[in-house]
XYZ file of C-alpha atoms in Angstrom:
757
model
C -43.395 54.699 -16.579
C -41.954 57.753 -14.767
C -45.109 59.762 -15.472
C -47.252 56.841 -14.366
C -45.414 56.598 -11.039
C -45.500 60.325 -10.392
C -49.245 60.740 -11.058
C -50.538 57.563 -9.473
C -51.963 58.650 -6.110
C -52.782 55.244 -4.681
C -50.551 52.344 -3.751
C -49.556 49.924 -6.447
C -48.035 46.768 -5.086
C -46.230 44.432 -7.439
C -44.548 41.381 -6.001
C -41.509 39.910 -7.715
C -40.074 37.031 -5.770
C -39.870 38.231 -2.176
C -39.646 41.918 -3.086
C -42.372 44.453 -2.342
C -42.611 47.445 -4.685
C -44.117 50.529 -3.053
C -45.122 53.124 -5.675
C -45.882 56.087 -3.444
C -44.689 59.507 -2.359
C -41.463 59.424 -0.321
C -43.100 60.630 2.861
C -45.759 57.869 2.869
C -45.066 54.805 5.014
C -43.898 51.700 3.168
C -46.206 48.767 2.650
C -44.749 45.865 4.618
C -44.750 42.386 3.115
C -42.525 39.358 3.560
C -39.067 39.901 2.145
C -37.454 43.117 0.958
C -39.132 46.494 1.011
C -38.575 48.804 -1.932
C -39.275 52.528 -1.625
C -40.242 53.922 -4.996
C -39.997 57.533 -3.855
C -36.225 57.213 -3.483
C -36.051 55.237 -6.707
C -37.622 58.103 -8.639
C -34.737 60.373 -7.679
C -32.335 57.904 -9.258
C -34.488 57.297 -12.319
C -34.593 61.045 -12.883
C -30.788 60.888 -13.067
C -30.906 58.166 -15.685
C -29.960 55.376 -13.297
C -32.064 52.283 -14.032
C -30.366 49.667 -11.857
C -28.160 49.407 -8.790
C -25.599 46.827 -7.763
C -25.320 45.973 -4.072
C -24.259 43.253 -1.651
C -26.509 41.281 0.699
C -24.360 40.259 3.663
C -24.788 39.853 7.378
C -23.106 42.693 9.259
C -19.482 42.022 10.105
C -18.782 41.789 13.823
C -15.042 42.454 13.657
C -13.629 44.686 16.382
C -11.342 46.896 14.253
C -11.738 48.758 10.993
C -9.110 46.557 9.354
C -10.073 43.120 10.746
C -13.238 42.317 8.782
C -11.518 39.251 7.347
C -9.822 38.281 10.628
C -12.257 38.100 13.511
C -15.771 38.712 12.243
C -18.228 35.968 13.151
C -18.604 33.534 10.240
C -22.143 34.046 8.924
C -22.291 33.075 5.242
C -25.138 34.005 2.947
C -26.410 36.843 0.818
C -24.604 37.702 -2.362
C -24.124 40.091 -5.259
C -27.432 41.579 -6.363
C -28.997 43.908 -8.941
C -31.968 46.121 -8.083
C -34.209 47.268 -10.940
C -35.346 50.756 -9.966
C -38.477 50.648 -12.125
C -39.864 47.326 -10.993
C -38.215 46.851 -7.605
C -37.138 43.410 -8.710
C -33.898 42.090 -7.183
C -31.764 39.624 -9.080
C -28.897 37.706 -7.517
C -25.983 37.420 -9.929
C -24.214 34.264 -8.742
C -26.542 32.582 -6.221
C -24.870 29.201 -6.559
C -21.672 30.724 -5.159
C -22.535 33.489 -2.779
C -25.291 31.868 -0.741
C -22.638 29.617 0.780
C -19.966 32.241 1.414
C -19.348 35.950 1.926
C -18.827 38.771 -0.578
C -16.980 41.741 0.896
C -16.369 44.264 -1.928
C -16.822 44.610 -5.682
C -16.175 46.915 -8.622
C -17.958 47.348 -11.945
C -16.125 47.409 -15.270
C -16.154 50.680 -17.204
C -18.536 49.270 -19.817
C -20.783 47.871 -17.043
C -20.529 44.346 -18.440
C -18.416 42.647 -15.731
C -18.040 42.661 -11.978
C -14.868 41.877 -10.066
C -15.401 40.889 -6.421
C -13.763 39.214 -3.449
C -15.332 36.090 -1.983
C -14.632 33.898 1.027
C -16.057 30.424 0.549
C -15.531 29.054 4.056
C -14.456 30.000 7.556
C -11.052 28.369 7.046
C -10.448 29.861 3.609
C -8.999 33.185 2.558
C -10.775 35.750 0.399
C -10.092 35.329 -3.313
C -10.904 37.573 -6.254
C -13.406 36.498 -8.919
C -14.914 38.034 -12.021
C -18.351 37.453 -13.521
C -20.454 38.866 -16.322
C -23.315 41.077 -15.219
C -25.807 38.418 -16.317
C -24.160 35.813 -14.090
C -22.316 33.942 -16.832
C -18.575 33.535 -17.240
C -17.686 33.198 -13.576
C -13.939 32.762 -13.143
C -11.516 32.847 -10.236
C -8.607 35.264 -10.673
C -6.510 34.745 -7.534
C -5.656 31.495 -5.801
C -3.992 30.404 -2.558
C -0.225 30.531 -2.332
C 1.518 27.249 -3.203
C 2.422 26.847 0.485
C -0.955 28.069 1.767
C -1.570 24.981 3.899
C 1.821 25.412 5.541
C 1.136 29.105 6.198
C -2.166 28.276 7.853
C -0.601 25.574 9.982
C 2.290 27.778 11.074
C 0.556 31.096 11.637
C -3.048 30.354 12.528
C -4.266 32.671 15.294
C -8.012 32.122 15.672
C -8.685 32.339 11.926
C -7.189 30.621 8.921
C -4.198 33.045 8.778
C -3.126 32.181 5.324
C -3.422 34.829 2.624
C -6.427 37.004 1.697
C -7.076 39.026 -1.480
C -9.648 41.796 -1.093
C -11.121 45.109 -2.310
C -10.641 44.731 -6.094
C -10.754 47.773 -8.380
C -10.675 47.878 -12.192
C -7.823 49.970 -13.615
C -7.906 52.043 -16.825
C -5.026 50.043 -18.330
C -6.995 46.782 -18.100
C -5.483 45.629 -14.810
C -7.015 45.189 -11.379
C -5.827 46.733 -8.123
C -6.541 45.015 -4.811
C -5.197 44.659 -1.293
C -3.732 41.439 0.008
C -1.931 39.869 2.943
C 0.523 38.146 0.569
C 3.150 40.576 1.880
C 2.979 38.456 5.087
C 3.399 41.318 7.565
C 1.907 41.569 11.051
C 0.241 44.630 12.575
C 2.853 46.223 14.837
C 0.572 47.421 17.654
C -1.017 44.043 18.321
C 0.475 42.292 21.333
C -1.465 39.098 20.632
C -0.090 39.095 17.067
C -3.327 37.882 15.518
C -3.807 40.700 12.999
C -2.257 40.747 9.546
C -1.409 43.587 7.157
C -2.870 44.213 3.704
C -0.742 45.986 1.091
C -1.777 47.421 -2.280
C -1.113 45.124 -5.247
C -2.102 44.950 -8.894
C -2.462 42.225 -11.518
C -3.496 41.837 -15.123
C -7.157 41.414 -15.912
C -6.737 37.637 -16.098
C -5.020 37.407 -12.705
C -1.483 37.110 -14.085
C 1.571 39.276 -13.321
C 0.679 39.965 -9.702
C 2.847 42.779 -8.332
C 3.150 44.672 -5.050
C 2.679 48.426 -5.522
C 3.504 49.292 -1.911
C 5.561 47.966 0.966
C 3.756 49.252 4.025
C 4.218 48.127 7.634
C 0.471 48.574 8.221
C -2.775 47.944 6.401
C -4.127 49.561 3.261
C -7.670 49.244 1.937
C -10.485 50.177 -0.475
C -8.680 51.294 -3.650
C -10.793 53.337 -6.079
C -9.903 55.631 -8.986
C -9.333 59.349 -9.174
C -10.512 61.151 -12.334
C -6.903 61.382 -13.547
C -6.552 57.589 -13.410
C -4.492 57.284 -10.241
C -5.385 54.797 -7.519
C -6.895 56.425 -4.424
C -6.582 54.277 -1.309
C -6.665 54.217 2.484
C -3.264 53.927 4.208
C -2.530 53.355 7.882
C 0.949 54.176 9.164
C 2.977 55.466 12.047
C 6.542 56.733 11.937
C 7.171 58.154 15.416
C 3.461 58.930 15.623
C 0.438 57.595 17.484
C -0.369 54.004 16.638
C -4.070 54.300 15.929
C -5.010 57.526 14.281
C -2.864 58.137 11.217
C -5.119 56.445 8.688
C -5.317 58.805 5.760
C -5.855 58.893 1.993
C -3.042 58.416 -0.514
C -2.746 57.933 -4.258
C -0.313 56.202 -6.616
C 0.077 55.745 -10.330
C -0.923 52.391 -11.801
C 2.636 51.061 -11.415
C 2.985 52.339 -7.837
C 5.120 55.370 -8.715
C 4.316 58.880 -7.559
C 2.816 57.969 -4.185
C 1.381 61.087 -2.580
C -0.792 62.099 0.331
C -4.260 63.128 -0.766
C -5.744 64.039 2.589
C -5.319 63.897 6.332
C -1.816 62.736 7.266
C -1.639 64.959 10.372
C -5.335 64.941 11.318
C -6.054 62.913 14.445
C -9.850 62.619 14.199
C -11.607 60.916 12.668
C -8.826 58.398 13.081
C -9.906 56.399 10.037
C -10.500 57.915 6.613
C -11.589 55.080 4.339
C -13.892 54.007 1.462
C -13.070 57.206 -0.407
C -14.434 57.992 -3.877
C -14.048 60.947 -6.217
C -17.170 63.031 -6.841
C -18.283 62.827 -10.519
C -17.698 66.038 -12.429
C -15.850 67.667 -9.506
C -12.310 66.255 -9.706
C -11.075 67.979 -6.546
C -13.816 66.646 -4.282
C -13.764 63.327 -2.477
C -16.358 61.676 -0.288
C -15.078 59.372 2.443
C -16.183 57.547 5.531
C -14.869 58.793 8.877
C -14.634 56.116 11.568
C -12.923 55.324 14.837
C -10.214 52.667 15.078
C -12.022 49.889 16.870
C -15.193 48.332 18.116
C -16.625 48.688 14.666
C -15.899 47.396 11.199
C -15.414 50.717 9.367
C -18.761 52.288 10.233
C -19.153 55.974 10.823
C -19.991 59.316 9.261
C -20.023 60.594 5.674
C -17.553 63.425 4.999
C -16.889 65.538 1.915
C -13.376 66.910 1.304
C -12.257 69.513 -1.225
C -8.567 68.848 -1.894
C -8.068 72.389 -3.208
C -8.264 73.437 0.430
C -5.510 72.602 2.973
C -5.171 68.831 3.016
C -3.781 68.774 6.549
C -6.562 70.826 8.110
C -9.579 69.318 9.831
C -11.466 72.436 8.779
C -11.412 71.169 5.204
C -13.907 68.441 6.073
C -17.629 68.979 5.540
C -19.636 66.529 7.628
C -22.589 65.476 5.474
C -23.987 63.455 8.369
C -23.337 66.011 11.082
C -25.126 64.104 13.849
C -22.527 61.324 14.028
C -18.743 61.558 14.324
C -15.634 59.751 15.535
C -13.751 61.867 18.061
C -12.233 58.966 19.998
C -10.103 55.878 19.427
C -13.109 53.656 20.067
C -16.838 53.708 19.552
C -18.940 56.555 18.188
C -20.017 60.091 18.955
C -23.621 61.228 18.579
C -25.355 64.547 19.141
C -28.045 64.697 21.801
C -31.204 66.795 21.668
C -29.214 69.813 22.905
C -26.702 69.543 20.101
C -23.990 68.254 22.451
C -21.659 65.411 21.514
C -21.503 62.280 23.656
C -19.385 59.151 23.378
C -21.147 55.808 22.981
C -19.993 52.262 22.226
C -23.025 50.305 21.000
C -24.018 52.622 18.146
C -27.646 52.218 19.181
C -28.565 55.878 19.847
C -27.895 57.182 16.347
C -27.366 56.612 12.659
C -24.285 54.932 11.193
C -23.093 54.733 7.610
C -20.805 52.804 5.279
C -19.922 52.700 1.561
C -20.724 56.282 0.504
C -21.057 56.521 -3.288
C -21.257 60.097 -4.637
C -23.755 60.862 -7.387
C -22.798 64.518 -6.916
C -21.393 66.640 -4.102
C -24.901 66.880 -2.635
C -26.382 63.426 -3.250
C -24.940 60.088 -2.175
C -25.875 56.433 -2.109
C -25.067 54.899 1.274
C -25.483 51.868 3.417
C -27.339 53.153 6.482
C -28.281 51.981 9.975
C -31.087 53.923 11.644
C -31.093 54.849 15.312
C -32.298 52.161 17.684
C -30.116 49.293 16.438
C -26.657 48.306 17.610
C -23.786 48.719 15.149
C -23.404 44.945 14.784
C -27.082 44.191 14.090
C -26.940 41.435 11.482
C -29.733 42.912 9.359
C -29.584 46.515 10.502
C -28.286 48.245 7.358
C -30.410 49.354 4.421
C -29.656 51.220 1.197
C -30.542 54.900 1.250
C -30.079 58.169 -0.578
C -28.352 60.904 1.390
C -28.696 64.556 0.458
C -26.139 67.304 1.053
C -27.702 68.201 4.402
C -27.496 64.647 5.709
C -31.149 63.650 5.307
C -31.549 60.024 4.317
C -34.317 58.570 2.148
C -34.498 54.799 2.383
C -34.466 52.945 -0.922
C -34.307 49.245 -0.037
C -34.566 47.178 3.146
C -34.251 43.486 3.818
C -35.489 42.353 7.254
C -33.293 39.251 7.093
C -29.868 40.629 6.145
C -27.944 43.907 5.777
C -27.429 45.624 2.423
C -24.076 47.143 1.408
C -22.182 49.075 -1.247
C -24.904 50.542 -3.475
C -23.417 51.268 -6.895
C -25.092 52.454 -10.131
C -25.149 49.733 -12.770
C -24.245 51.917 -15.735
C -21.257 52.490 -18.022
C -18.850 55.206 -16.959
C -15.965 57.009 -18.587
C -12.674 55.191 -18.433
C -10.107 57.498 -16.789
C -6.852 58.127 -18.625
C -3.811 56.010 -17.919
C -1.484 58.292 -15.924
C 1.756 58.861 -17.763
C 3.977 59.806 -14.822
C 7.727 60.089 -15.182
C 9.579 57.410 -17.172
C 11.346 54.694 -15.215
C 15.142 54.522 -15.431
C 15.760 50.872 -16.272
C 19.396 51.009 -15.178
C 18.448 52.279 -11.723
C 15.555 49.825 -11.576
C 18.008 46.990 -12.144
C 19.969 48.186 -9.117
C 16.864 48.355 -6.942
C 17.064 52.116 -6.366
C 15.163 55.306 -7.184
C 16.320 58.892 -7.739
C 15.332 61.812 -5.488
C 15.632 65.570 -5.976
C 15.067 68.113 -3.206
C 14.780 71.665 -4.510
C 15.145 73.510 -1.224
C 15.157 71.680 2.108
C 14.382 74.945 3.925
C 11.038 75.435 2.187
C 8.372 74.773 4.803
C 10.879 74.242 7.637
C 10.178 77.041 10.097
C 12.905 78.881 12.018
C 15.824 77.007 10.465
C 18.569 79.289 9.213
C 20.007 78.689 5.777
C 23.217 76.755 6.021
C 22.114 74.810 9.113
C 21.149 71.634 7.231
C 24.239 69.797 6.020
C 22.997 66.264 5.340
C 19.993 64.046 4.925
C 19.883 60.747 6.786
C 18.062 57.979 4.910
C 16.116 55.663 7.186
C 13.829 52.705 6.685
C 10.930 51.575 8.853
C 10.963 47.795 8.545
C 7.658 45.879 8.404
C 7.423 42.932 10.793
C 7.254 39.605 8.920
C 5.102 36.715 10.059
C 8.324 34.748 10.492
C 9.338 37.010 13.410
C 6.479 35.537 15.436
C 7.113 33.338 18.448
C 4.815 30.749 19.956
C 4.388 32.609 23.259
C 4.083 36.219 24.376
C 7.076 36.467 26.659
C 8.595 39.143 24.447
C 5.608 41.493 24.545
C 6.327 45.131 25.423
C 3.399 47.498 25.608
C 1.299 47.065 22.497
C 4.060 45.226 20.638
C 4.258 41.470 20.267
C 7.979 41.910 19.713
C 9.861 44.307 21.989
C 11.782 46.874 19.930
C 12.165 49.847 22.264
C 10.222 51.730 24.862
C 7.257 53.502 23.371
C 7.561 52.597 19.714
C 6.871 49.530 17.696
C 8.930 49.243 14.534
C 12.534 48.375 13.741
C 14.465 51.091 11.919
C 17.680 50.809 9.942
C 19.930 53.411 8.353
C 20.987 53.488 4.702
C 23.475 56.338 5.133
C 23.632 60.091 4.635
C 23.797 62.368 1.591
C 24.952 66.002 1.365
C 22.701 69.047 1.168
C 24.068 71.903 -0.953
C 24.361 75.514 0.189
C 21.163 76.413 -1.677
C 19.258 73.678 0.188
C 19.128 71.279 -2.745
C 19.985 67.583 -2.774
C 20.181 64.861 -5.412
C 20.593 61.247 -4.309
C 19.595 57.612 -4.657
C 17.348 55.682 -2.274
C 16.365 52.006 -1.964
C 13.178 51.097 -3.811
C 10.154 49.151 -2.600
C 10.802 49.916 1.060
C 9.247 52.380 3.554
C 11.836 55.196 3.387
C 11.908 58.464 5.299
C 14.475 61.226 5.865
C 15.997 63.339 8.608
C 17.519 66.780 7.969
C 20.831 66.897 9.886
C 23.102 69.619 11.219
C 26.913 69.574 11.014
C 27.072 67.163 13.974
C 24.651 64.754 12.258
C 21.840 65.605 14.662
C 18.279 65.595 13.333
C 16.864 69.100 12.979
C 13.672 67.672 11.495
C 12.315 64.157 10.967
C 9.951 63.161 8.174
C 7.286 61.395 10.238
C 5.863 59.455 7.339
C 7.375 57.219 4.667
C 7.377 56.905 0.902
C 7.588 53.731 -1.153
C 9.884 54.565 -4.068
C 9.455 52.181 -7.004
C 12.506 50.787 -8.858
C 13.910 53.341 -11.311
C 11.445 56.038 -10.276
C 12.491 59.682 -10.164
C 10.859 61.789 -7.449
C 11.234 65.423 -6.529
C 9.972 67.592 -3.695
C 10.089 71.300 -2.954
C 11.288 70.980 0.609
C 10.206 69.876 4.056
C 6.523 69.510 5.023
C 5.514 69.843 1.376
C 1.882 69.398 0.286
C 0.659 68.862 -3.295
C -0.536 72.470 -3.608
C 3.033 73.788 -3.327
C 4.457 74.835 -6.695
C 8.173 74.930 -7.461
C 10.041 78.134 -8.106
C 12.348 78.647 -11.061
C 15.234 77.501 -8.897
C 13.887 73.971 -9.309
C 15.599 73.923 -12.705
C 18.958 75.418 -11.733
C 19.635 74.162 -8.199
C 23.177 73.102 -7.523
C 22.331 69.478 -6.787
C 20.525 69.045 -10.073
C 23.709 69.956 -11.954
C 25.653 67.013 -10.595
C 25.395 63.249 -10.388
C 23.223 61.677 -7.743
C 24.823 61.108 -4.340
C 25.040 57.560 -3.081
C 24.362 57.258 0.687
C 27.640 57.384 2.605
C 28.724 56.397 6.128
C 28.705 58.954 8.890
C 32.103 59.772 10.468
C 33.722 56.797 12.210
C 31.121 54.406 10.788
C 32.542 51.571 8.687
C 29.403 51.238 6.566
C 26.647 53.581 5.474
C 24.111 50.847 6.073
C 23.796 50.117 9.752
C 21.426 48.893 12.425
C 20.545 50.435 15.785
C 21.554 48.085 18.592
C 21.530 49.511 22.115
C 23.374 46.640 23.798
C 26.257 46.720 21.287
C 26.406 50.429 20.428
C 25.251 52.358 23.532
C 25.893 50.086 26.507
C 29.681 49.901 25.861
C 29.788 53.726 26.033
C 27.942 53.654 29.354
C 30.290 50.949 30.642
C 33.373 53.026 29.757
C 32.208 56.423 30.970
C 29.243 56.077 33.321
C 29.017 52.768 35.154
C 31.812 53.694 37.545
C 29.402 56.044 39.320
C 26.014 54.982 37.975
C 25.990 51.292 38.931
C 26.255 49.050 41.954
C 24.267 48.994 45.175
C 23.877 52.791 45.384
C 24.210 54.297 41.912
C 24.729 58.056 41.754
C 21.505 60.064 41.409
C 19.626 56.760 41.597
C 20.503 56.131 37.961
C 21.715 52.565 37.430
C 23.425 52.199 34.052
C 24.672 48.623 34.289
C 23.961 46.482 31.258
C 22.317 43.506 32.979
C 19.227 42.153 31.210
C 15.981 43.122 32.887
C 12.601 42.073 31.503
C 12.530 42.696 27.777
C 15.297 45.311 27.979
C 18.159 46.051 30.407
C 18.736 47.836 33.711
C 20.414 50.832 32.069
C 17.822 51.199 29.308
C 14.915 51.077 31.717
C 16.694 53.552 34.020
C 17.224 56.041 31.206
C 13.680 55.683 29.949
C 12.210 56.037 33.445
C 14.240 59.169 34.118
C 13.186 60.584 30.769
C 9.566 60.356 31.864
C 10.240 62.695 34.813
C 10.578 66.455 34.609
C 14.277 65.999 33.780
C 13.493 64.540 30.345
C 16.981 63.061 29.993
C 16.307 61.562 26.568
C 14.551 64.661 25.297
C 11.174 65.161 23.693
C 10.591 61.637 22.477
C 7.822 60.637 20.122
C 7.147 57.567 22.240
C 4.355 59.435 23.970
C 2.475 59.413 20.712
C 3.279 56.049 19.216
C 2.678 53.984 22.332
C -0.583 55.805 23.004
C -2.883 55.034 20.170
C -4.782 58.282 19.753
C -2.462 61.089 20.828
C -1.924 64.023 18.515
C -0.199 63.365 15.208
C 0.103 67.014 14.291
C 3.197 68.534 12.725
C 6.137 69.009 15.123
C 8.401 72.012 14.405
C 12.186 71.620 13.897
C 14.555 71.102 16.844
C 11.804 69.744 19.092
C 12.616 66.018 19.145
C 15.606 63.676 19.118
C 19.195 64.474 20.062
C 18.764 68.249 19.760
C 16.035 68.133 22.420
C 17.914 65.779 24.751
C 19.938 66.747 27.838
C 21.883 63.520 27.314
C 22.661 64.568 23.749
C 23.790 68.015 24.904
C 25.931 66.515 27.651
C 27.625 64.212 25.142
C 28.821 67.289 23.254
C 29.427 69.471 26.324
C 26.742 71.964 25.312
C 24.958 74.007 27.967
C 21.414 73.659 26.662
C 19.238 71.800 24.197
C 17.597 73.306 21.129
C 14.204 72.388 22.590
C 12.233 75.410 23.709
C 11.665 74.089 27.246
C 12.979 76.234 30.088
C 12.838 73.489 32.719
C 14.680 70.993 30.546
C 17.374 73.534 29.638
C 17.955 74.449 33.269
C 18.406 70.759 34.034
C 20.719 70.400 31.029
C 23.001 73.187 32.250
C 23.361 71.592 35.686
C 23.913 68.166 34.131
C 26.687 69.403 31.825
C 28.408 71.321 34.611
C 28.360 68.239 36.829
C 29.910 66.169 34.010
C 32.389 68.797 32.802
C 35.206 66.269 32.706
C 33.316 63.865 30.435
C 35.204 63.298 27.179
C 33.616 61.201 24.457
C 35.126 60.326 21.110
C 33.423 61.545 17.947
C 32.303 57.975 17.267
C 30.700 57.782 20.718
C 28.962 61.120 20.293
C 27.639 59.992 16.926
C 26.356 56.688 18.323
C 24.402 58.499 21.050
C 23.111 61.060 18.562
C 21.886 58.385 16.154
C 20.237 56.425 18.936
C 18.378 59.473 20.241
C 17.289 60.497 16.753
C 15.641 57.147 16.032
C 13.623 57.375 19.238
C 15.917 55.222 21.404
C 15.569 51.871 19.698
C 16.821 48.926 21.753
C 16.816 45.919 19.406
C 18.254 45.861 15.889
C 15.736 43.318 14.545
C 12.441 41.577 15.241
C 13.964 38.114 15.414
C 15.496 36.434 18.423
C 14.296 35.947 21.986
C 14.030 39.202 23.936
C 12.858 38.536 27.485
C 15.500 37.834 30.131
C 13.736 34.580 31.002
C 15.032 33.205 27.683
C 18.683 33.986 28.536
C 19.679 30.335 28.066
C 18.131 30.164 24.604
C 20.630 29.986 21.710
C 18.795 32.870 19.980
C 18.706 35.168 23.007
C 19.399 38.713 21.796
C 21.777 37.857 18.937
C 23.586 40.419 16.805
C 22.113 41.090 13.373
C 23.641 42.443 10.213
C 21.965 45.215 8.231
C 20.492 42.784 5.697
C 19.330 40.399 8.397
C 17.634 43.196 10.331
C 15.685 44.462 7.318
C 14.718 41.053 5.964
C 10.984 40.852 5.350
C 10.534 37.582 3.504
C 9.599 34.399 5.316
C 12.223 31.701 5.632
């Protein structure tokens, strides 16, 4: 058949259903007939590789306005389905037409023996996506996930323009027989969404029959498109921000099949493209990954095809090779295309150039893609075809359908089952206590310009996801991008689990809470943060984790001291209170922890009709915060920078830089207020103007005497980016001052509660 196709110089047209087979050279124009158009020239390239059939999805193009809201606000346009394309005949077979013609298929995966398909399916506009499995011949269809028992109640309570119950999506077969997927069953809301209509998907797994469903992550923001690495780990897209910009830290991570060993794979400090998603390992080249690069919004994860070699620096944009070098995402919104002069220009419709989705690597120089040609808008309902893409970015169209878009081309062939990652054994005793074990070999490794002996402690912090149950019926508590006011310029509640000691050699050995977003701060002798870990790790129950030091990447190898460090020769530290704190576990509550200090020491001058220096520090409620809080924040935005170099500039502005920040440059050590609290003449921040202001400020307040507890409270508050509220719950805006739940106090456990009531 191959020889026949290659030597036949005229057109041979064979109709099968509504499909037109075009047996011709690739450069010849296709013969147009009703229905699909099949380009045999592209098919020959696949046949030469031993690929006889392709799986793909027929689906109208999603019209959602963000990369993570396909299931939330895309126009409901059912139809299409799961299909198989025979590359010899051009015949297309729909696998489950009785199901998919009435609903929407979003994503699928093929079993290792190529006998089954697992896919997510939404049967109606008011239904959530559920995961199904079917034999490749269309028999044996079964549903694996089902609505929550209280699904109807969830929909009734939380509906915001769509069903707003639970959704199960992006299934992926696992080498141990299970299935990974992402789901909104965690019941978290996207933090930077003032309208509070967007939900969060976390990574879960289940057995092959749908039983034993388990959360592998606890992430405040959405995760997506799990696939497998050659070593059997789950590769997935993760969006997060810990004192970073809200929109552009969407990078690639991996975990073992039980969620242990979570690690950054690529891009955690790379601002653009903001979204790195739909990643797959390149066959035969275990260090190479192909991914889609996209902007954050006004598209549903459409963009450019990028190849990454993870042997190169994983936090360098220079590591990326743009396969489709004529399209990029250098902004928070829309697309960038090259004009005829090779210059980039920003555009929102997508019409001027090509766009891509679902890159599937056949090698590091040949990819299957879903492709939109120039001339069509990004949301064109039938604008996307299946094409082959070579290493220089040239596409060769394989299949078009004039009535609907085509997605996720995938070879229908058996593939090697990756090994089941062994990982480190789980400590069942620790697992029963809900904790994990951490080793740090040398905290100074990777922490520039910090002298040995400076770091005395680690502070253990948690970024708390926002549960659906923290939602209110109106938006009176909105602050900036946040539906729930938390503090100026950042969006998430943080709580403290305590501090642990760092040994003289820089090592530490301690326990941390499991199944929560945990991050650390390296502290000096006054419990001020020298460096903040601006990302989080989900530690699984009983897991043991180790790191070399600060700012570690996977290419760093331990020295021999990893086996003899002082901390490793003793029992694990349990987080302890800081001086003058009654409990290691505490919340951050401005009105109850900071305002009393201002009342005792500052309000005598800085309050009333004419407050000194125009700085009013009275505690009266004002808007979503208070007079004093807004005064401090406003002053900090002037050249005086009273609160120091705060990360709010990044987190409240969606696409600011998320690059690494050196030690001493943020928090209490960068704050004139923090220096004044301790009577110090300058900050540790390398800013001449701020330090000149600090010196004058301290001299003017030379008689100020704070207790150690007061100094610590101010230090802690500055180091967590000046959080105002301890929890998401409760009414915030001053207009609710008569409400019984207006700004209540919350305990540690209440503040970090994530389950719905």
